[in-house]
C-alpha positions as YAML, in Angstrom:
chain: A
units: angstrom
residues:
- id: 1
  name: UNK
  ca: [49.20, 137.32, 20.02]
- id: 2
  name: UNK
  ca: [48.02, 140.40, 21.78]
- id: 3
  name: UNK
  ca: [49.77, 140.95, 25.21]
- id: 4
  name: UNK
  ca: [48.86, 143.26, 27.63]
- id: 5
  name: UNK
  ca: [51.65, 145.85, 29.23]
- id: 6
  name: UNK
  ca: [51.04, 144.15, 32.62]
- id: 7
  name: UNK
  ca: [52.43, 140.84, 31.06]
- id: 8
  name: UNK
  ca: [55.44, 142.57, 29.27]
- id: 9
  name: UNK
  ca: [56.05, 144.93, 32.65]
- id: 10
  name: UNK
  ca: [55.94, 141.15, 34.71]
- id: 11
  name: UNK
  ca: [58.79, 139.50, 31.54]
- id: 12
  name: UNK
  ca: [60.99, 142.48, 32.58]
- id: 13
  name: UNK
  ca: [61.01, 142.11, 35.76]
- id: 14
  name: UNK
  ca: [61.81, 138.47, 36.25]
- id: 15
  name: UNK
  ca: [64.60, 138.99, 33.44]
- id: 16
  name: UNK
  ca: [65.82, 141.78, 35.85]
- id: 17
  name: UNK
  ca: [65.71, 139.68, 38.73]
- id: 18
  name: UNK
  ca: [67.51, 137.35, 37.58]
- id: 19
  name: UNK
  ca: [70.92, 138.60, 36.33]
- id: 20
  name: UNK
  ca: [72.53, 139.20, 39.33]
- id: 21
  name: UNK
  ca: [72.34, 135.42, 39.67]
- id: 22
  name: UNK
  ca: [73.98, 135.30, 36.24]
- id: 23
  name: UNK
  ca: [77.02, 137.80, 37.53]
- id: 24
  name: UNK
  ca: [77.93, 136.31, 40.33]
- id: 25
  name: UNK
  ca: [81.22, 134.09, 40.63]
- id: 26
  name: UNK
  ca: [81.51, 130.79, 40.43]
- id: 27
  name: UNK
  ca: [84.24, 130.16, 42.64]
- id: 28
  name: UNK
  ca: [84.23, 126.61, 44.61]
- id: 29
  name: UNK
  ca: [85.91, 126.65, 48.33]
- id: 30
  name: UNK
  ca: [88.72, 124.19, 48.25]
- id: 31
  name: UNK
  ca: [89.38, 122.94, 52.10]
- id: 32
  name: UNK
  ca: [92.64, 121.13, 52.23]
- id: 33
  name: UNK
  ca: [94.41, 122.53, 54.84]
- id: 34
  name: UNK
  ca: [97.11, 124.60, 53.37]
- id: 35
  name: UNK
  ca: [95.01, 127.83, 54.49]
- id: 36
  name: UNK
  ca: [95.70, 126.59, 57.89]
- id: 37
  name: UNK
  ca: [99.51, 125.69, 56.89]
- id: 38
  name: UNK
  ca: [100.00, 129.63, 55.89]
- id: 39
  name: UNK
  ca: [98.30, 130.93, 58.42]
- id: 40
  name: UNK
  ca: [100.03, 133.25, 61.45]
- id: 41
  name: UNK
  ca: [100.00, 131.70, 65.17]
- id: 42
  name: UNK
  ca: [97.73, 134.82, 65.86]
- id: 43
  name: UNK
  ca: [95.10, 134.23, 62.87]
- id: 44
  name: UNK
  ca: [95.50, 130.25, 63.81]
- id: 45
  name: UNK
  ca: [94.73, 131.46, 67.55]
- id: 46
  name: UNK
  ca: [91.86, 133.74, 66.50]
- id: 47
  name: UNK
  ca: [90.35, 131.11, 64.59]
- id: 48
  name: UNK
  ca: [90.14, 128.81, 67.26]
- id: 49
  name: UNK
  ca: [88.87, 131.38, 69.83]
- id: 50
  name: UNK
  ca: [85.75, 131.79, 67.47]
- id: 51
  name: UNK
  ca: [85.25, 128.13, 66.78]
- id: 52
  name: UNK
  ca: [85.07, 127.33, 70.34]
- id: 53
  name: UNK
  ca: [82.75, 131.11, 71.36]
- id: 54
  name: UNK
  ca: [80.86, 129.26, 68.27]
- id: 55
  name: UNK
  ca: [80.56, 126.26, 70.02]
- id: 56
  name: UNK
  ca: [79.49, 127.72, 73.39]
- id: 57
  name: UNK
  ca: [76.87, 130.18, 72.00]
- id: 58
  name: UNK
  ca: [75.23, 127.31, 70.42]
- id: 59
  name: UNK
  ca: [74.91, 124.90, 73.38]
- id: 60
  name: UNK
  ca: [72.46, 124.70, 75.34]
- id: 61
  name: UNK
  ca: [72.83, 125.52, 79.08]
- id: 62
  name: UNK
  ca: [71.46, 123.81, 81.91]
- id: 63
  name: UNK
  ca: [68.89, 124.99, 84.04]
- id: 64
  name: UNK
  ca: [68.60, 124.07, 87.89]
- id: 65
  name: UNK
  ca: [65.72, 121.70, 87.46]
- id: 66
  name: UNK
  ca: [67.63, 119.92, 85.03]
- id: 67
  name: UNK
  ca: [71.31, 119.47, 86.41]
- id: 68
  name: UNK
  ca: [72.47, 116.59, 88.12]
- id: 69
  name: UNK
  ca: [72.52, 116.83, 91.40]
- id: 70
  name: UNK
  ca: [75.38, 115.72, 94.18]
- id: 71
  name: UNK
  ca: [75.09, 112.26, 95.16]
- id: 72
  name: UNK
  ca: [73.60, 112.32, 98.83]
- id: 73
  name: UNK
  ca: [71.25, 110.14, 101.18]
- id: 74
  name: UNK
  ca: [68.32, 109.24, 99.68]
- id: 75
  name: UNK
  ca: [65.57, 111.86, 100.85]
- id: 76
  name: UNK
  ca: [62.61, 110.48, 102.20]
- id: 77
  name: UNK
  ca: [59.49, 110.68, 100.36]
- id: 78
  name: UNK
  ca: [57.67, 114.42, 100.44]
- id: 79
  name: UNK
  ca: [54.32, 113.67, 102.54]
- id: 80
  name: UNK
  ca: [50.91, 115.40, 101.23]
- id: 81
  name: UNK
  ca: [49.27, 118.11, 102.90]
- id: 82
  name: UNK
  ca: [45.46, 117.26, 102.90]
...
């Protein structure tokens, strides 16, 4: 089998590629709340400050067209200008 050097140059670079995905840890996350249990009232504090700064960043605010507005009379309809 005769192979060029572009083939062999192409082998070496996916092999390359792909060892840092072959270094890495394999460490799972375990969530069962004894993080929480250990944690200082300040980290427990700053941990909830950023949950809830998460939770505002990501909601969506309202614009003026789309608030609800006071409950008043009913307005009467808006007459056209012809």
């Amino acid at each position: 089998m005769n192979r060029s050097w572009k083939h062999w140059v192409a082998a070496a670079c996916l092999v390359v590629a792909s060892v840092p995905a072959l270094a890495q840890k394999k460490d799972s996350i375990v969530v069962d709340g004894n993080d929480w249990i250990s944690a200082t009232a300040v980290e427990r504090r700053a941990f909830l400050v950023g949950a809830g700064n998460m939770i505002v960043a990501r909601t969506p605010t309202r614009s003026a067209a789309t608030s609800p507005r006071r409950r008043s009379a009913p307005r009467s309809p808006r007459r056209s200008t012809r």
